[in-house]
Coordinates of C-alpha atoms in Angstrom, one line a residue:
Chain A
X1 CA 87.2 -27.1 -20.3
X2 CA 85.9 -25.0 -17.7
X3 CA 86.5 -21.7 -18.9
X4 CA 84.5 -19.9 -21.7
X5 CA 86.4 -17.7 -23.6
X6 CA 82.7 -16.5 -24.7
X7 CA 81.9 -15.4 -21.2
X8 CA 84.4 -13.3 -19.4
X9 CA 82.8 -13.2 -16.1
X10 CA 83.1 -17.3 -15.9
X11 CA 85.7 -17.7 -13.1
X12 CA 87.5 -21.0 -13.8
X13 CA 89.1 -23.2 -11.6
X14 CA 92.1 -24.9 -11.1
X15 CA 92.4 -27.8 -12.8
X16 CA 96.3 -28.0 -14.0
X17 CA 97.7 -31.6 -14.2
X18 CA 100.7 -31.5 -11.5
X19 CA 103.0 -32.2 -15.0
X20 CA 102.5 -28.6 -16.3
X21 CA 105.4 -26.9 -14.6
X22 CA 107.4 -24.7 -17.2
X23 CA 110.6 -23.4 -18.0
X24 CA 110.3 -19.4 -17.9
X25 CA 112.4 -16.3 -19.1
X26 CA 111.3 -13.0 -17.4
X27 CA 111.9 -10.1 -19.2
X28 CA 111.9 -7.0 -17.0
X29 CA 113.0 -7.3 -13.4
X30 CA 110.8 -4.0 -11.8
X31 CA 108.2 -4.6 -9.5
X32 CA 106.0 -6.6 -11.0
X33 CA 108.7 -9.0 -12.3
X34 CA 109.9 -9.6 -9.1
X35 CA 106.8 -10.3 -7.2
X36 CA 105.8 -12.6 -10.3
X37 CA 109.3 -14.2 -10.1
X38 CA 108.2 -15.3 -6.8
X39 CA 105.1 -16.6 -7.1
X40 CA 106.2 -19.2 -10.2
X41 CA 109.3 -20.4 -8.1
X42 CA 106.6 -21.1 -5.5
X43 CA 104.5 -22.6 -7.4
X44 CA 107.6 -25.0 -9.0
X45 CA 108.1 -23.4 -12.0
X46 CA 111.9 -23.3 -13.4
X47 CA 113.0 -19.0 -13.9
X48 CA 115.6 -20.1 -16.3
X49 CA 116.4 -16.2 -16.9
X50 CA 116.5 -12.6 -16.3
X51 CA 116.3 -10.0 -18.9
X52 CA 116.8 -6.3 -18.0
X53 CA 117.9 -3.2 -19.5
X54 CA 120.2 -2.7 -16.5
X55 CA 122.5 -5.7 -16.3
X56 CA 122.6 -4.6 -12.2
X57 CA 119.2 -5.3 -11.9
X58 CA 118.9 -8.1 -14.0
X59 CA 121.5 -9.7 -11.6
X60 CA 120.0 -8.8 -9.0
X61 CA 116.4 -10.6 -9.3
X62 CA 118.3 -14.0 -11.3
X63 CA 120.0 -14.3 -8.3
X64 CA 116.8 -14.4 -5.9
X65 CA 115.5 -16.9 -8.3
X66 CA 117.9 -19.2 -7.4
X67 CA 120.8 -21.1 -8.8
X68 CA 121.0 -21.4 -12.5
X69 CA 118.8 -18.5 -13.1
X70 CA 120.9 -16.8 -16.3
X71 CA 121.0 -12.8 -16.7
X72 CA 121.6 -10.6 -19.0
X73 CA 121.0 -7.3 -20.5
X74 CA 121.0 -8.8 -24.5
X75 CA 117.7 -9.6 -25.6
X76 CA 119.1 -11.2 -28.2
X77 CA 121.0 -13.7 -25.3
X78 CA 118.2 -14.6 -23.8
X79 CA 117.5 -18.5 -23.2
X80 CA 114.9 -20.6 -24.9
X81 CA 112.1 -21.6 -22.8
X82 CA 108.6 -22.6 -22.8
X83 CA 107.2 -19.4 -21.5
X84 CA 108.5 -15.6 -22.1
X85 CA 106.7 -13.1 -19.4
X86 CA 107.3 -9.7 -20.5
X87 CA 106.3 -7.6 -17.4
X88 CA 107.7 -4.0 -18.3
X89 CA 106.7 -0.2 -19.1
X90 CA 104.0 -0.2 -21.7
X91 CA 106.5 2.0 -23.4
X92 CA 110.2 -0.9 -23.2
X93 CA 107.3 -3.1 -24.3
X94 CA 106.7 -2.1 -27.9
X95 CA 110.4 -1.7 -28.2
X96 CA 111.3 -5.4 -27.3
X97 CA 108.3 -6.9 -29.3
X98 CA 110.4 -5.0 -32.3
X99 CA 113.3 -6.7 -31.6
X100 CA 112.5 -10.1 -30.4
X101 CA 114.4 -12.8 -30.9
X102 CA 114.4 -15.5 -33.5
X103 CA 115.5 -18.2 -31.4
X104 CA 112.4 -17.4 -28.9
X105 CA 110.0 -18.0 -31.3
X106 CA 109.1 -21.8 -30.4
X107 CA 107.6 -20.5 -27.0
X108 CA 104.5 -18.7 -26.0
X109 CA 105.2 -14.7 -25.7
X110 CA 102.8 -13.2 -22.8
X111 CA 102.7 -9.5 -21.7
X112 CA 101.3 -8.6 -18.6
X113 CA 100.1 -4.9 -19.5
X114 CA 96.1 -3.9 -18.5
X115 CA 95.9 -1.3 -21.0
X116 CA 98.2 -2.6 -23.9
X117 CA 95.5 -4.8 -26.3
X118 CA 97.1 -8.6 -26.9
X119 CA 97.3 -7.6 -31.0
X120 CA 100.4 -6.2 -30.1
X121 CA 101.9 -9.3 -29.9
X122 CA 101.8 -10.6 -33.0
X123 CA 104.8 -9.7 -34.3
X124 CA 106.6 -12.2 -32.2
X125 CA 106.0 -14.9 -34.5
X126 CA 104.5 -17.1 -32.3
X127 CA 101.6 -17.8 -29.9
X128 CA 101.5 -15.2 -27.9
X129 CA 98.8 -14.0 -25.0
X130 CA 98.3 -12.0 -21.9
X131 CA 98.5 -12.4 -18.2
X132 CA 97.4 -9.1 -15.8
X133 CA 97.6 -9.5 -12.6
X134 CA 95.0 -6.7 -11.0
X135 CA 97.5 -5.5 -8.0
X136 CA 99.5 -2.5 -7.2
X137 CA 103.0 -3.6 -6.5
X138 CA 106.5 -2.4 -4.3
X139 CA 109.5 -4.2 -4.1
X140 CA 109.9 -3.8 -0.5
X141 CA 106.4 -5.5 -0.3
X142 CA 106.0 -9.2 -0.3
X143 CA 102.7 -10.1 -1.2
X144 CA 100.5 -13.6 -1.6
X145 CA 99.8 -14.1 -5.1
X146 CA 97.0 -16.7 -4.6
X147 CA 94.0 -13.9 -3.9
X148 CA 95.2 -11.6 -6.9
X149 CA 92.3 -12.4 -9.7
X150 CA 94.4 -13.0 -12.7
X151 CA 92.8 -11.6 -16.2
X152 CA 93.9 -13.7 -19.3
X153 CA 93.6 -13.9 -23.2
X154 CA 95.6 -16.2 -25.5
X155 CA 96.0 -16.1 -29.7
X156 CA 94.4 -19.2 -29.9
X157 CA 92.5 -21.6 -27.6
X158 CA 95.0 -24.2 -26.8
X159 CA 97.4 -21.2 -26.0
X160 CA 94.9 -19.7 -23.8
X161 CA 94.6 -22.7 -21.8
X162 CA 98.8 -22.7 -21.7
X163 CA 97.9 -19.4 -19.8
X164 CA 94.9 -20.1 -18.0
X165 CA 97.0 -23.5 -16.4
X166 CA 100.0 -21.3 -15.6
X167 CA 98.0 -18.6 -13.9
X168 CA 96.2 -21.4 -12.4
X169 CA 99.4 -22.1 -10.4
X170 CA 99.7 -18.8 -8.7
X171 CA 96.4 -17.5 -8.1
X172 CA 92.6 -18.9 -6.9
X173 CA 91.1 -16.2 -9.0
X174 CA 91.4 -17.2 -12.8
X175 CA 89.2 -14.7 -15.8
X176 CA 89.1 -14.8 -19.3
X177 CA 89.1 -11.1 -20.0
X178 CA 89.4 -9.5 -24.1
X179 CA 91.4 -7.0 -24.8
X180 CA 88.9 -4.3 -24.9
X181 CA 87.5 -5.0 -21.4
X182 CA 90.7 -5.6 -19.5
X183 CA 91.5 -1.5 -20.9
X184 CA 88.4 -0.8 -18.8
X185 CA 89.5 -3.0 -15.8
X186 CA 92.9 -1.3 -16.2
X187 CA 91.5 2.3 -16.3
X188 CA 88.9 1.4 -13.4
X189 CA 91.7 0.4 -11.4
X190 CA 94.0 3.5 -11.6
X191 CA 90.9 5.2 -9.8
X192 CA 90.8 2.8 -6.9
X193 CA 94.5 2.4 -6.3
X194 CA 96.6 5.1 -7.8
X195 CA 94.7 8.1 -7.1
X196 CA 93.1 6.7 -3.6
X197 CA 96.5 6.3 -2.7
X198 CA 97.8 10.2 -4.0
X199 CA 94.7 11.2 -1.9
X200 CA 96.3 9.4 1.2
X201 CA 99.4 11.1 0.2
X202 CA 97.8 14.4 0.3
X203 CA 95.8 14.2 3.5
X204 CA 99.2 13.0 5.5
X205 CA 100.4 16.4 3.8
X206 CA 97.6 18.5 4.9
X207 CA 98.5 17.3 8.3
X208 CA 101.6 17.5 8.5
X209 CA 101.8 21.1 7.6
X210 CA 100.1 21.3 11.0
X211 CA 102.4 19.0 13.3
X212 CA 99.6 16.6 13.6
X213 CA 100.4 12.8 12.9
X214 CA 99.3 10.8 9.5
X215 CA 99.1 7.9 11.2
X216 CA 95.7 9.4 12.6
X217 CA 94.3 8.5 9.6
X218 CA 94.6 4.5 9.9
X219 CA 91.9 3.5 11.5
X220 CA 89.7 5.6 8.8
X221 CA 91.6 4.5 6.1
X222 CA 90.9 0.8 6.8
X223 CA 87.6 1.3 7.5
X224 CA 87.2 3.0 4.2
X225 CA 88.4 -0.1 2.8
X226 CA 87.0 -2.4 4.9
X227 CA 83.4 -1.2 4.6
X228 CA 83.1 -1.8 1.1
X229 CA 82.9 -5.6 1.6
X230 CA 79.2 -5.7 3.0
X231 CA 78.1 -2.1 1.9
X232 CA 78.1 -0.6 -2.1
X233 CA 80.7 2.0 -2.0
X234 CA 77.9 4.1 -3.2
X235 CA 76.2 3.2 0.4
X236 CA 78.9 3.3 2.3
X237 CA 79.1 7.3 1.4
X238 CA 79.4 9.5 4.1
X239 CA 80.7 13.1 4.1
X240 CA 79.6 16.6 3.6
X241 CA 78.8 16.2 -0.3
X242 CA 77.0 13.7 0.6
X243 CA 74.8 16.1 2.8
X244 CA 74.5 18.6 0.9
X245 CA 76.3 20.9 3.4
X246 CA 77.5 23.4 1.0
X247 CA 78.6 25.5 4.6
X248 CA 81.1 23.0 5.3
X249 CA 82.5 22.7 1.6
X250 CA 82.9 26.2 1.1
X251 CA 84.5 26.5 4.6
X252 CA 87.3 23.4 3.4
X253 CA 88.0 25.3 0.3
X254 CA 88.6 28.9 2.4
X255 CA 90.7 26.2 4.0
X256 CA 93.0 24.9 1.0
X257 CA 93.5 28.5 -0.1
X258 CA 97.1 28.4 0.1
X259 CA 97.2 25.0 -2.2
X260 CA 95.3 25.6 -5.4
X261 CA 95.7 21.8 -6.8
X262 CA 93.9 20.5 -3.5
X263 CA 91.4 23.4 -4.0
X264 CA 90.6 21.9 -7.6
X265 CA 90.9 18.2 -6.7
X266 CA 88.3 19.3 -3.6
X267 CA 86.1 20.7 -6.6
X268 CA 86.1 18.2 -8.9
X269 CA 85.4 15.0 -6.3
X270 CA 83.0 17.1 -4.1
X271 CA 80.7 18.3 -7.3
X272 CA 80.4 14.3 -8.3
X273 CA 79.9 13.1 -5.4
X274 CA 77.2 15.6 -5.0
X275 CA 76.0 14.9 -8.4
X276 CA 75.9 11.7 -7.6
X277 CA 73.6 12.1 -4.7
X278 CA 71.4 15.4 -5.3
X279 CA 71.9 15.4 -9.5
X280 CA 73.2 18.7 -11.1
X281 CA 73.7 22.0 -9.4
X282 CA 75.8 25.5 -9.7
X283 CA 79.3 23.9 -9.0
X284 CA 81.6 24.4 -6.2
Chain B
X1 CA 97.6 14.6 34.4
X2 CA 98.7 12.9 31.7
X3 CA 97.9 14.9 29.2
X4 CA 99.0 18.7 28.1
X5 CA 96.3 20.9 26.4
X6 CA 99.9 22.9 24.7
X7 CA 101.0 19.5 23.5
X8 CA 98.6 18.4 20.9
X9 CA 100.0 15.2 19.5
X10 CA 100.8 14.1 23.2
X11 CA 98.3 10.7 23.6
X12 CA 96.7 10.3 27.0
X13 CA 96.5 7.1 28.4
X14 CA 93.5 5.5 30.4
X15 CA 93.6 7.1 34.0
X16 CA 89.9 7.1 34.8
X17 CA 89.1 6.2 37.8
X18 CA 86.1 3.4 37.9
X19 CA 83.6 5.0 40.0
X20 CA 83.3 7.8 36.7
X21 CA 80.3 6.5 35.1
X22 CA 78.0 9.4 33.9
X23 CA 74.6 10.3 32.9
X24 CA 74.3 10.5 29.4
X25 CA 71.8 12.3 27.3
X26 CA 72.3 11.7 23.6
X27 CA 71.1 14.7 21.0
X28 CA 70.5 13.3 17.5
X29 CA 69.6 9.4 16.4
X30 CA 71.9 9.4 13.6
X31 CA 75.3 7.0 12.6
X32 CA 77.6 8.9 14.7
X33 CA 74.7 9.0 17.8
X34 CA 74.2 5.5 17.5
X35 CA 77.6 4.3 17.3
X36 CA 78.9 6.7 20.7
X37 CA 75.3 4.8 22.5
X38 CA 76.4 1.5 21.5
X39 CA 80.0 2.5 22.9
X40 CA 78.8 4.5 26.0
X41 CA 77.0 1.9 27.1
X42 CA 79.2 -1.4 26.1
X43 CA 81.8 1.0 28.5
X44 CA 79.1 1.0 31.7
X45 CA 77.5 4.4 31.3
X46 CA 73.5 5.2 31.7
X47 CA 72.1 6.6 28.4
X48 CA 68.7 8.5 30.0
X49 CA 67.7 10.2 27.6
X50 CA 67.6 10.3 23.0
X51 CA 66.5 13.7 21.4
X52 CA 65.7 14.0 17.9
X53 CA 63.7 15.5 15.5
X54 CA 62.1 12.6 14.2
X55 CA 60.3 10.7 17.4
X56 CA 60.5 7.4 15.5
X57 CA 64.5 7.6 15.2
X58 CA 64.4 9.0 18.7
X59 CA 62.3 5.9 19.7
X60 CA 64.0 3.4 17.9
X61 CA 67.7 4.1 19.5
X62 CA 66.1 5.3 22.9
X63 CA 65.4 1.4 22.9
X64 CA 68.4 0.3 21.3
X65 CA 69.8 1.6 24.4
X66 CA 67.6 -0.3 26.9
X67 CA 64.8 -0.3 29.3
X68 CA 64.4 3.1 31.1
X69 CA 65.8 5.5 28.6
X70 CA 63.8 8.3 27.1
X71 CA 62.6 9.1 23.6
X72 CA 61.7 12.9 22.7
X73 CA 61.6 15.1 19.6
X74 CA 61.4 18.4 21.9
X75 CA 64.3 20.0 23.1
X76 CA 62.6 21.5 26.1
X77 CA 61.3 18.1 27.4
X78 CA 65.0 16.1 27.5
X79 CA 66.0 14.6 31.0
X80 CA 68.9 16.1 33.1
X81 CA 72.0 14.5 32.9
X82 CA 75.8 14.9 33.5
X83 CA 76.5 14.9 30.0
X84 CA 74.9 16.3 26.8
X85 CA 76.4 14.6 23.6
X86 CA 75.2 16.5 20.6
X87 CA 75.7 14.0 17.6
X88 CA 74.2 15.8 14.6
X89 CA 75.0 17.5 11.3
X90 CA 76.8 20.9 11.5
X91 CA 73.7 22.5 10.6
X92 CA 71.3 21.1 12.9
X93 CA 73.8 21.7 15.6
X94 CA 73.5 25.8 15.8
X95 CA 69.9 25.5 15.9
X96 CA 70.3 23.3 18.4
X97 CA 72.5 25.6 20.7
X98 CA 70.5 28.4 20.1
X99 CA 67.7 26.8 21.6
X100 CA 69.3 24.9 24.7
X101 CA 67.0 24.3 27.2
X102 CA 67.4 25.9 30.6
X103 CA 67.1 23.1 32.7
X104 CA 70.3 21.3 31.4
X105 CA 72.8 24.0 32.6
X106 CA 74.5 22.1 34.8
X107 CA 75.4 19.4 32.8
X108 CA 78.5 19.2 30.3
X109 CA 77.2 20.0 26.5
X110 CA 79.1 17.9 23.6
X111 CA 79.7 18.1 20.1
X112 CA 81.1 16.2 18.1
X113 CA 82.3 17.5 14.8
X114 CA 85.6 18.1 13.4
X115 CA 84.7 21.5 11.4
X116 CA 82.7 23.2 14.4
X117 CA 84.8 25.4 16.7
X118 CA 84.2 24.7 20.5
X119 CA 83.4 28.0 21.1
X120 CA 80.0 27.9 19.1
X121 CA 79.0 26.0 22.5
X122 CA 79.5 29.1 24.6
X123 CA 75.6 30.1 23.9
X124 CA 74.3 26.8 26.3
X125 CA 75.7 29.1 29.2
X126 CA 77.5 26.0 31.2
X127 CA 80.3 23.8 30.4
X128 CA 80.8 22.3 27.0
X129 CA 83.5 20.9 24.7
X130 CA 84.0 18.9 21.9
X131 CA 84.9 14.7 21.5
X132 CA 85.2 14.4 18.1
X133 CA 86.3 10.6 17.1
X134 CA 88.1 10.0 13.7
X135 CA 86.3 7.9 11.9
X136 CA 83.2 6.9 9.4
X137 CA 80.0 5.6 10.7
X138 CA 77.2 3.7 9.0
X139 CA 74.4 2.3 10.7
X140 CA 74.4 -1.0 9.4
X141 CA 77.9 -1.8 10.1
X142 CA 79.2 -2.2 13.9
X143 CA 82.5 -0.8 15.1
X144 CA 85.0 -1.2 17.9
X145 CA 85.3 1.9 19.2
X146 CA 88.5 1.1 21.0
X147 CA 90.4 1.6 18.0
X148 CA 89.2 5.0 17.1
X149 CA 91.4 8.4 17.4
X150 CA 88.7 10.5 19.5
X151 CA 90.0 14.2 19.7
X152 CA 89.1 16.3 23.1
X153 CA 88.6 19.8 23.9
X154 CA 86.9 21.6 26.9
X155 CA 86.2 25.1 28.1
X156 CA 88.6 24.6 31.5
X157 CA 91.0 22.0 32.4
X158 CA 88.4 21.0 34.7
X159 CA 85.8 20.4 31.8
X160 CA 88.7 18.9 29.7
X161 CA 89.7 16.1 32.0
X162 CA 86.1 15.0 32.3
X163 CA 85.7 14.7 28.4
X164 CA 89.5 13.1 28.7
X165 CA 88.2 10.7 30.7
X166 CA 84.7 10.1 29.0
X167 CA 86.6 9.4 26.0
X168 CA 89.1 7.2 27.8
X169 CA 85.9 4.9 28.7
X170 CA 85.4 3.9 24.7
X171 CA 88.6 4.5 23.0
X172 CA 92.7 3.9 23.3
X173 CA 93.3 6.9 21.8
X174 CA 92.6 10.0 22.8
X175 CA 94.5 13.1 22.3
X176 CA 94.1 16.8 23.0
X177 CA 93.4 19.3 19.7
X178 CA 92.5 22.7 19.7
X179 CA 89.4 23.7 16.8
X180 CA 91.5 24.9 14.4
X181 CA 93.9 22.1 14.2
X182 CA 90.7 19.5 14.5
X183 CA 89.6 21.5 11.3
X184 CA 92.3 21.0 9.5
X185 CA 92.2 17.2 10.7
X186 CA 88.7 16.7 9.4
X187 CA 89.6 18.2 6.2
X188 CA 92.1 15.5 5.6
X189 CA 89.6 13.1 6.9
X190 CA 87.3 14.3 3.9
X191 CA 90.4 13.2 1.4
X192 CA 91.4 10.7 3.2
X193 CA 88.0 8.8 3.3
X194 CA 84.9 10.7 1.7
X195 CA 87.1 11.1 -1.7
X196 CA 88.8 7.5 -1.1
X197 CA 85.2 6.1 -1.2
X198 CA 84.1 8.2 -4.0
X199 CA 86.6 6.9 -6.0
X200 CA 85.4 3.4 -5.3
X201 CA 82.0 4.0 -6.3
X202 CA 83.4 5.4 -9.5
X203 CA 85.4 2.5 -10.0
X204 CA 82.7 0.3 -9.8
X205 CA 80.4 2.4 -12.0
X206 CA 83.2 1.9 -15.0
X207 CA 83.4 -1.9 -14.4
X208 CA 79.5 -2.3 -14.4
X209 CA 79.0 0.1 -17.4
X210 CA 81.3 -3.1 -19.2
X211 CA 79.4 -6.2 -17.3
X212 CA 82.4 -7.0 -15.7
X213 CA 82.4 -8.0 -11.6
X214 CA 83.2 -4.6 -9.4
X215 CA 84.2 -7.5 -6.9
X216 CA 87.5 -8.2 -8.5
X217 CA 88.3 -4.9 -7.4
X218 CA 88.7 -5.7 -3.4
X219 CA 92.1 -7.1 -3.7
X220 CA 93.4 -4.3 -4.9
X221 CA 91.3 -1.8 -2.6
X222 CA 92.7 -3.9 0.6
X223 CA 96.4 -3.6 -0.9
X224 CA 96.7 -0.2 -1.1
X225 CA 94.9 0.7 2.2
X226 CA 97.2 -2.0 3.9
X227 CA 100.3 -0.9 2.1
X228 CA 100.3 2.2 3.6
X229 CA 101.0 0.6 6.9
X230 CA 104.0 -0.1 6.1
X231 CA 105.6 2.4 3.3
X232 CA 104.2 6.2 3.1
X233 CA 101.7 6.5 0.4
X234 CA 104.6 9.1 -1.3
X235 CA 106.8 5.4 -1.3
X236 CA 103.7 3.5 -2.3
X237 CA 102.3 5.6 -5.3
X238 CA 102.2 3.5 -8.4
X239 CA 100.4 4.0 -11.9
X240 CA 101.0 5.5 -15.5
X241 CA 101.0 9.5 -13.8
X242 CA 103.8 8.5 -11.6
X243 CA 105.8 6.6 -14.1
X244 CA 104.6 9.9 -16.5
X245 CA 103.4 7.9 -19.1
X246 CA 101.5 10.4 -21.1
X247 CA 100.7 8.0 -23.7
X248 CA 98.6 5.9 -21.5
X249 CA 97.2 9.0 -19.5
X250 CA 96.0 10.3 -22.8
X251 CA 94.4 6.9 -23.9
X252 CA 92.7 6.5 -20.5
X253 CA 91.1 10.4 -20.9
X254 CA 90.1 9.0 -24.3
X255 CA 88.3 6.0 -23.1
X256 CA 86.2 8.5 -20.7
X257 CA 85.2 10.4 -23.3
X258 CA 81.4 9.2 -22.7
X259 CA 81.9 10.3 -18.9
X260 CA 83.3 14.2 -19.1
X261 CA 83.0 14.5 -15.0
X262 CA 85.4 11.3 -14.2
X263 CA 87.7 13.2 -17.2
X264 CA 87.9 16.1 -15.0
X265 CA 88.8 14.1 -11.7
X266 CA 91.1 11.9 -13.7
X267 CA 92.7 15.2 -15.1
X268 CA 93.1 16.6 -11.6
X269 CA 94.6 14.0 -9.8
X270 CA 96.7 12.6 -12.7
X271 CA 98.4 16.5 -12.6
X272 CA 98.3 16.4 -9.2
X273 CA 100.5 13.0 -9.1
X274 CA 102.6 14.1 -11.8
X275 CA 103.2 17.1 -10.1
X276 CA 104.3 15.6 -6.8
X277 CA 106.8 13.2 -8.5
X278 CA 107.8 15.0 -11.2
X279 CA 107.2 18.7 -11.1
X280 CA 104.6 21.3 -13.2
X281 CA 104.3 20.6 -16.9
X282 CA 101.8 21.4 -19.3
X283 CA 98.3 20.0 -17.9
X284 CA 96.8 17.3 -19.4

């Protein structure tokens, strides 16, 4: 076994027998279930079915899966298979744990939530476990599963290495993670996607209100990014916080007068980054 | 000319002609001052002279640059040249004007900062402007300049064309913009990259406070810098604040109870997406 469910951090490597291609039911067919969807028909697993609230969307993502693929909008029509991926809302997913289905209960049950804690699951029946793929995902955006670093937990440890396998077949990046810590992982990764990504959203505002183009802004952007592989973020800071150039922040603030969230969100990032660098001081 | 000082966003393309390689005097030893040297040079012009007020930075990028060029920490003893490039904070930068030596009047004076208006330069009593290039430097790492926004303004078309074509010598991209719309620019930049970064760092800090690897984090970073390339970030925005999942917001603010300055930049920017996608409610 090469994987200690002891030691989170223990990467662990491929090593699924070629035989250990399953039959799978999706439920959900949103962004994530689609990219999934993908990456186990790549990887020669059989999507036997599509389970979605809308019947249209359903439809839609059995029918990229291929021929065969089954939906439906009826939990309680679903198909048996050896592996049901729930990869919805963390609010649809309490709602079908409540009402899953008694003819599902031979297989293992995974959910594919960062912040909802693999307890949850129990009330399936069965053996039951997690799968969270650390990613931000569009439908309009195909994307290679094999560099996203998988985080996994099963009920037990032969259904932890059921997931570890499968998750082995899709990506090179493989972790044991607990409930408790994959929260954390979760939380520390709606900081450096979903609000980087709003502050992208605002700068290409800020500039647009003045005619001048977003697309300016690529070359920093990617070198924001970029940077961080041979330099600590924490090295890699640059800026006037940074200096200590209290001119220049209260001159950007005179600036955002006319939009008082930008004003605050200038504040609160400014104050910690000086923090950060000069400890405490009268705030911004 | 290919370019229009009353058309801002209108790029100019590479016209200079060969024989326009200049004397270069560079003020300040910093990331920016060392970055333009390595650039100026890799593009064929003489870098004479490096002021700053340390003599061992001065002397350690004066010979960075090559036999023959100058080191000095006094103002009053740098070599004449056809260009001045003043490279260093916003602070430094008045003290530096105020105290312009003399003998460099015939020369063209530089800066190069986004929040400085050109007309600070006045007081060096010759020609000056501004080349301010879009992006973040850090010593350690090395940069293509050729990919860099650089954004030009001069005190007469004369003096315009001449920083036009300087900055056609080390970047692709070089556009026209008047001080207050290169304010507003760098202001965006500050979101766009300072923030970004900071967000990274506190990212990182939440993984570590757990033992787990802030590494695993780079995929996801890459994504969502790349993304943009293809869908705005409004299209790209993922995350519990866009899909208003309060539950999860409020769980996540719980989880930082430990860390009351990440609650209020959490706070901010969650509102701030929730806002955008969904209009004003009660703050979290």
């Amino acid at each position: 076994m090469l994987y200690n469910q002891k030691n989170s951090n223990f990467a662990i490597m491929n090593n699924m027998p070629s035989s250990s291609f399953h039959e799978i039911v999706m439920i959900g067919a949103g962004n994530l279930a689609t990219h999934l969807s993908w990456a186990f028909t790549c990887a020669g697993h059989s999507i036997k079915g599509v389970y979605s609230r809308s019947l249209q969307s359903a439809e839609m993502l059995a029918k990229r899966n291929g021929r065969g693929c089954v939906a439906t909008n009826k939990l309680q029509e679903i198909l048996q298979a050896d592996i049901y991926v729930i990869a919805v809302t963390d609010t649809a997913l309490s709602q079908i744990i409540s009402s899953w289905p008694e003819h599902c209960k031979g297989g293992v049950v995974l959910h594919t939530s960062g912040s909802v804690p693999m307890s949850l699951l129990k009330e399936v029946g069965g053996d039951y476990g997690v799968l969270y793929p650390l990613q931000t995902f569009s439908k309009q955006r195909k994307i290679s599963f094999s560099d996203i670093p998988c985080f996994v937990e099963g009920n037990s440890p032969q259904t932890t290495d059921i997931i570890v396998n499968l998750a082995n077949t899709i990506s090179q990046t493989v972790h044991f993670l607990d409930s408790h810590r994959r929260k954390r992982l979760h939380l520390a990764a709606v900081f450096a996607c979903n609000f980087v990504n709003h502050l992208y959203d605002l700068a290409s505002e800020l500039l647009k209100d003045e005619n001048l183009d977003p697309q300016w802004l690529q070359p920093l952007i990617r070198e924001t990014a970029d940077k961080i592989n041979s330099l600590s973020p924490r090295q890699a800071q640059t800026g006037p916080a940074l200096r200590a150039d209290k001119k220049i922040m209260t001159q950007h603030l005179g600036q955002l007068d006319e939009f008082p969230e930008l004003q605050s969100i200038y504040k609160s990032l400014s104050n910690s980054i000086y923090n950060t660098f000069h400890g405490s001081y009268d705030k911004l």
